Amino acid sequence: MFINFKLFFKTCLFTVFLSACNSNEKNSVVPNLEIRKGLLNRSLLYQNQIREYLLYIPQSYNENIPSPVMLNFHGFGGTAQRHLRNSDMRTLSESKGFILIYPQGTLLGNYPHWNPSSIEEGNKSSADDLGFIDKLLTTLPEKINIDTSRIYACGYSNGGFFSYGLACNLTNQIAAIGSVAGTMISDTYENCYATVPKPMINIHGANDPIVPYEGAQGLISISNVLDFWSKLNLATDIETNFFEGVENYVYKDSVGTPLVSHFKIINGGHTWDYNSFLSSNMSTNELIWEFVSKFDINGYID
């Protein structure tokens, strides 16, 4: 498997977020959760390594009601803290009532990254990020009341690569995904283990110089990505919507369920925030949440 990570923006180095969970919190809701709402630094031990993540529990959280979860992954060279600033979903978390998680990738060379593939010979990265997220999701219910049927994942750039990897490998846990300025790497495209419909929203700039819309070595073209997910979701009916500077393609199944949505930003580059290009009066964050929240692990719920 080949991933040319040198294409990605080189931003700040790894930032450590270390806040170990109290061992007496296992198998119960966190005591005094009222004072633990808001943005929290958390970590867990996985394969003898401390793995960090930012956890946001909205003030609207009710421990008696299971809450959906949104995982949001930074790009190559990024950090959870910086990605939170660039793609801040906390306002949505409050209004829509979901738990928000920004995990931190480990270093590949000098830069944080996400490995969308299983660990095997020939993999450029030795990070078992799929296993890390699996453990994160299975330990969260020990602390907060989550709706395990409504776990969503989205990501920017390399984080988008990873959201596809999660949909293909944690197919019984991830209900729907979103990718912004990201695509499938060749390994994910050729070795996807998802066998049931898995809704997906893709937002991508047509002029992206880092993850080209037409694809590159090791990176699948957006048209092939859309073809892949529309077939997996049995969504062959295409609805096309045109806005100023934006083309939106919605792929529906035989009963009209919108299972794949793609926003092609005509003059868009490599960024999370395409708001200046969107004439729908909705932000990138809102587009993603509006789409994925219509599904749970069993399908369409709206």
Coordinates of C-alpha atoms in Angstrom, one line a residue:
M1 CA 0.0 0.0 0.0
F2 CA 1.3 3.4 -0.9
I3 CA 0.3 6.7 0.6
N4 CA 2.2 9.8 -0.4
F5 CA 1.8 11.7 2.9
K6 CA 4.3 14.3 1.7
L7 CA 1.5 15.9 -0.3
F8 CA -0.2 17.0 2.9
F9 CA 0.1 20.3 4.7
K10 CA 2.9 20.2 7.4
T11 CA 1.4 21.9 10.4
C12 CA 2.2 21.8 14.1
L13 CA 3.7 18.8 15.9
F14 CA 2.1 16.4 18.2
T15 CA 0.3 17.9 21.2
V16 CA -0.2 15.7 24.2
F17 CA -3.6 15.5 25.8
L18 CA -3.2 13.4 28.9
S19 CA -6.0 13.0 31.4
A20 CA -6.4 9.4 32.7
C21 CA -9.8 8.2 33.7
N22 CA -10.4 7.1 37.2
S23 CA -10.5 3.3 37.5
N24 CA -13.6 3.4 39.8
E25 CA -15.7 4.8 37.0
K26 CA -15.9 1.5 35.1
N27 CA -19.3 0.0 34.4
S28 CA -21.2 3.1 35.6
V29 CA -22.1 6.6 34.6
V30 CA -19.3 9.1 35.6
P31 CA -20.1 10.5 39.1
N32 CA -20.9 14.2 39.3
L33 CA -21.1 14.4 35.5
E34 CA -22.8 17.8 35.8
I35 CA -19.5 19.3 36.6
R36 CA -17.7 17.3 33.9
K37 CA -19.6 18.6 31.0
G38 CA -17.9 20.7 28.4
L39 CA -14.6 20.0 26.7
L40 CA -12.5 17.4 28.4
N41 CA -9.0 16.0 27.8
R42 CA -9.1 12.2 27.9
S43 CA -6.8 9.2 27.2
L44 CA -6.8 5.5 27.2
L45 CA -4.1 2.8 27.2
Y46 CA -4.0 0.8 23.9
Q47 CA -1.2 -1.6 23.0
N48 CA 1.1 -0.1 25.7
Q49 CA 0.6 3.4 24.3
I50 CA -1.3 6.3 25.7
R51 CA -3.9 7.4 23.1
E52 CA -5.4 10.9 23.5
Y53 CA -8.7 12.4 22.5
L54 CA -10.8 15.5 23.2
L55 CA -14.3 14.7 24.5
Y56 CA -17.1 17.3 24.4
I57 CA -20.2 16.6 26.6
P58 CA -22.9 19.2 25.9
Q59 CA -24.7 21.0 28.7
S60 CA -27.8 19.5 27.2
Y61 CA -26.6 16.0 28.0
N62 CA -29.0 13.9 30.1
E63 CA -27.5 10.7 31.5
N64 CA -30.9 9.0 31.3
I65 CA -31.1 9.4 27.5
P66 CA -28.7 7.7 25.2
S67 CA -26.8 10.2 23.1
P68 CA -25.5 9.8 19.5
V69 CA -21.7 10.2 19.0
M70 CA -19.8 12.1 16.4
L71 CA -16.1 11.3 15.8
N72 CA -14.2 14.0 13.9
F73 CA -10.7 13.3 12.7
H74 CA -7.9 15.8 11.9
G75 CA -5.8 15.7 8.7
F76 CA -2.2 14.6 8.2
G77 CA 0.1 16.8 10.3
G78 CA -2.8 18.1 12.3
T79 CA -3.8 17.9 15.9
A80 CA -7.1 17.3 17.6
Q81 CA -7.0 20.8 19.2
R82 CA -6.3 22.6 16.0
H83 CA -9.0 20.6 14.1
L84 CA -11.5 21.4 16.8
R85 CA -10.8 25.1 16.1
N86 CA -11.2 24.6 12.4
S87 CA -14.2 22.4 12.4
D88 CA -15.9 23.3 15.7
M89 CA -19.0 21.2 16.1
R90 CA -19.7 22.2 19.7
T91 CA -22.7 24.5 18.9
L92 CA -24.3 21.6 16.9
S93 CA -23.5 19.2 19.7
E94 CA -25.5 21.4 22.1
S95 CA -28.4 22.0 19.8
K96 CA -28.7 18.5 18.5
G97 CA -27.7 16.6 21.7
F98 CA -24.8 14.5 20.5
I99 CA -21.4 13.6 22.2
L100 CA -18.5 15.0 20.2
I101 CA -15.0 13.3 20.1
Y102 CA -11.8 14.6 18.4
P103 CA -9.2 11.8 18.6
Q104 CA -5.5 12.5 18.3
G105 CA -3.4 10.5 15.7
T106 CA 0.1 9.2 16.4
L107 CA 3.3 10.3 14.7
L108 CA 4.4 9.0 11.3
G109 CA 7.9 10.4 11.1
N110 CA 7.4 13.9 12.6
Y111 CA 3.7 14.3 11.7
P112 CA 0.5 13.0 13.3
H113 CA -1.6 10.8 11.0
W114 CA -4.3 8.2 10.7
N115 CA -3.8 4.7 9.4
P116 CA -7.0 3.6 7.5
S117 CA -5.7 0.0 7.1
S118 CA -5.2 -3.0 9.2
I119 CA -1.7 -3.8 10.4
E120 CA 0.0 -6.1 7.9
E121 CA 3.3 -6.4 5.9
G122 CA 3.8 -3.5 3.5
N123 CA 1.7 -1.0 5.5
K124 CA 3.7 2.2 5.7
S125 CA 2.2 2.9 9.2
S126 CA 2.4 0.6 12.2
A127 CA -0.4 2.5 14.1
D128 CA -3.4 0.3 14.8
D129 CA -5.8 3.2 14.6
L130 CA -8.8 1.0 13.8
G131 CA -8.2 -0.9 17.0
F132 CA -7.8 2.3 19.0
I133 CA -11.2 3.6 17.8
D134 CA -12.8 0.2 18.5
K135 CA -11.5 0.3 22.1
L136 CA -12.5 4.0 22.5
L137 CA -16.1 3.2 21.4
T138 CA -16.4 0.1 23.6
T139 CA -15.1 1.9 26.7
L140 CA -17.2 5.1 26.3
P141 CA -20.4 3.4 27.5
E142 CA -18.6 2.8 30.8
K143 CA -18.6 6.5 31.4
I144 CA -21.4 8.1 29.5
N145 CA -24.8 7.0 28.2
I146 CA -24.3 6.7 24.4
D147 CA -26.6 5.4 21.7
T148 CA -24.5 2.7 20.2
S149 CA -26.8 2.5 17.2
R150 CA -25.9 6.1 16.2
I151 CA -22.2 6.4 16.1
Y152 CA -20.9 8.6 13.2
A153 CA -17.5 9.4 11.9
C154 CA -16.2 12.2 9.7
G155 CA -12.8 13.6 8.9
Y156 CA -10.7 16.1 7.0
S157 CA -8.1 15.0 4.4
N158 CA -6.2 12.0 5.9
G159 CA -9.0 12.0 8.6
G160 CA -11.4 11.5 5.7
F161 CA -9.4 8.6 4.5
F162 CA -9.8 7.2 8.0
S163 CA -13.6 7.6 8.0
Y164 CA -13.8 5.4 5.0
G165 CA -11.5 2.9 6.7
L166 CA -13.8 2.9 9.8
A167 CA -16.9 2.3 7.7
C168 CA -15.2 -0.6 5.9
N169 CA -13.7 -2.2 9.1
L170 CA -16.0 -1.3 12.0
T171 CA -19.0 -1.8 9.9
N172 CA -21.1 -3.0 12.9
Q173 CA -20.4 0.1 14.9
I174 CA -20.3 3.1 12.5
A175 CA -23.7 4.1 11.3
A176 CA -22.7 6.7 8.7
I177 CA -19.7 8.7 7.6
G178 CA -18.6 12.0 6.2
S179 CA -15.4 13.0 4.3
V180 CA -14.2 16.5 3.6
A181 CA -11.3 16.9 1.2
G182 CA -10.6 13.2 1.6
T183 CA -10.9 10.1 -0.4
M184 CA -10.4 6.3 -0.2
I185 CA -6.8 5.0 -0.4
S186 CA -6.2 2.1 -2.7
D187 CA -6.1 -0.4 0.2
T188 CA -9.4 0.6 1.6
Y189 CA -11.0 0.6 -1.9
E190 CA -9.7 -2.9 -2.7
N191 CA -10.2 -4.4 0.7
C192 CA -13.5 -3.0 2.1
Y193 CA -15.3 -5.4 4.4
A194 CA -18.6 -3.5 4.5
T195 CA -21.4 -5.8 3.2
V196 CA -24.4 -3.8 4.2
P197 CA -25.5 -0.3 3.2
K198 CA -23.4 2.4 4.8
P199 CA -24.5 6.0 4.2
M200 CA -21.8 8.5 3.2
I201 CA -21.5 12.2 2.5
N202 CA -18.5 13.5 0.6
I203 CA -17.6 17.2 0.3
H204 CA -14.6 17.9 -2.0
G205 CA -13.1 20.8 -3.9
A206 CA -12.7 20.3 -7.7
N207 CA -9.4 22.2 -7.5
D208 CA -8.0 20.4 -4.5
P209 CA -4.2 20.4 -5.1
I210 CA -3.5 18.0 -2.1
V211 CA -6.1 15.3 -2.6
P212 CA -6.9 15.7 -6.3
Y213 CA -10.5 15.3 -7.3
E214 CA -9.4 13.1 -10.2
G215 CA -7.3 10.9 -7.9
A216 CA -3.5 10.2 -7.8
Q217 CA -1.2 7.4 -7.0
G218 CA -2.7 5.5 -4.1
L219 CA -5.7 7.9 -3.9
I220 CA -9.0 6.9 -5.6
S221 CA -10.8 9.5 -7.7
I222 CA -13.9 11.0 -6.3
S223 CA -16.0 9.6 -9.1
N224 CA -14.8 6.1 -8.3
V225 CA -15.5 6.6 -4.6
L226 CA -19.1 7.7 -5.4
D227 CA -19.5 4.7 -7.6
F228 CA -18.2 2.4 -4.9
W229 CA -20.5 3.7 -2.2
S230 CA -23.6 4.1 -4.4
K231 CA -23.3 0.4 -5.4
L232 CA -22.7 -0.7 -1.8
N233 CA -25.8 1.3 -0.8
L234 CA -27.9 0.0 -3.7
A235 CA -28.5 3.6 -4.6
T236 CA -28.7 4.0 -8.4
D237 CA -31.2 6.9 -8.8
I238 CA -29.2 10.1 -9.0
E239 CA -30.7 13.5 -8.1
T240 CA -28.7 16.5 -9.2
N241 CA -28.9 20.0 -7.7
F242 CA -27.0 23.0 -8.9
F243 CA -26.1 26.0 -6.7
E244 CA -23.8 28.9 -7.4
G245 CA -20.4 27.3 -7.5
V246 CA -21.6 23.9 -6.2
E247 CA -22.9 20.7 -7.7
N248 CA -24.8 18.3 -5.4
Y249 CA -25.3 14.7 -6.4
V250 CA -27.7 12.6 -4.2
Y251 CA -27.8 8.9 -4.8
K252 CA -31.1 7.2 -3.7
D253 CA -32.2 3.6 -3.4
S254 CA -35.4 2.2 -5.0
V255 CA -37.7 3.7 -2.4
G256 CA -36.0 7.2 -2.5
T257 CA -33.8 7.0 0.5
P258 CA -30.8 9.4 0.1
L259 CA -27.9 7.1 1.0
V260 CA -25.0 8.9 -0.7
S261 CA -24.5 12.7 -1.1
H262 CA -21.7 14.5 -2.8
F263 CA -21.0 18.2 -2.8
K264 CA -18.6 19.2 -5.6
I265 CA -17.2 22.6 -4.8
I266 CA -16.3 23.9 -8.3
N267 CA -13.6 26.4 -7.3
G268 CA -12.8 24.7 -3.9
G269 CA -9.3 23.8 -2.8
H270 CA -8.1 21.7 0.2
T271 CA -10.0 23.0 3.2
W272 CA -12.7 22.0 5.7
D273 CA -14.5 25.3 5.6
Y274 CA -16.2 25.6 2.2
N275 CA -18.8 28.0 3.6
S276 CA -17.9 30.8 1.3
F277 CA -18.7 28.5 -1.7
L278 CA -21.9 27.1 -0.3
S279 CA -25.1 29.0 -1.2
S280 CA -27.3 26.7 0.8
N281 CA -26.8 28.8 4.0
M282 CA -25.5 25.7 5.7
S283 CA -22.0 25.2 7.0
T284 CA -19.8 22.1 6.3
N285 CA -20.6 21.0 9.9
E286 CA -24.3 21.3 9.4
L287 CA -24.3 19.5 6.0
I288 CA -22.5 16.5 7.6
W289 CA -24.8 16.3 10.6
E290 CA -28.0 16.8 8.7
F291 CA -27.0 13.9 6.4
V292 CA -25.6 11.3 8.9
S293 CA -28.1 11.9 11.6
K294 CA -30.9 10.5 9.4
F295 CA -29.5 7.0 9.9
D296 CA -28.7 4.6 12.7
I297 CA -26.8 1.3 12.3
N298 CA -30.0 -0.4 10.9
G299 CA -30.7 2.3 8.3
Y300 CA -32.9 5.3 7.6
I301 CA -34.6 6.6 10.8
D302 CA -36.0 10.1 9.7

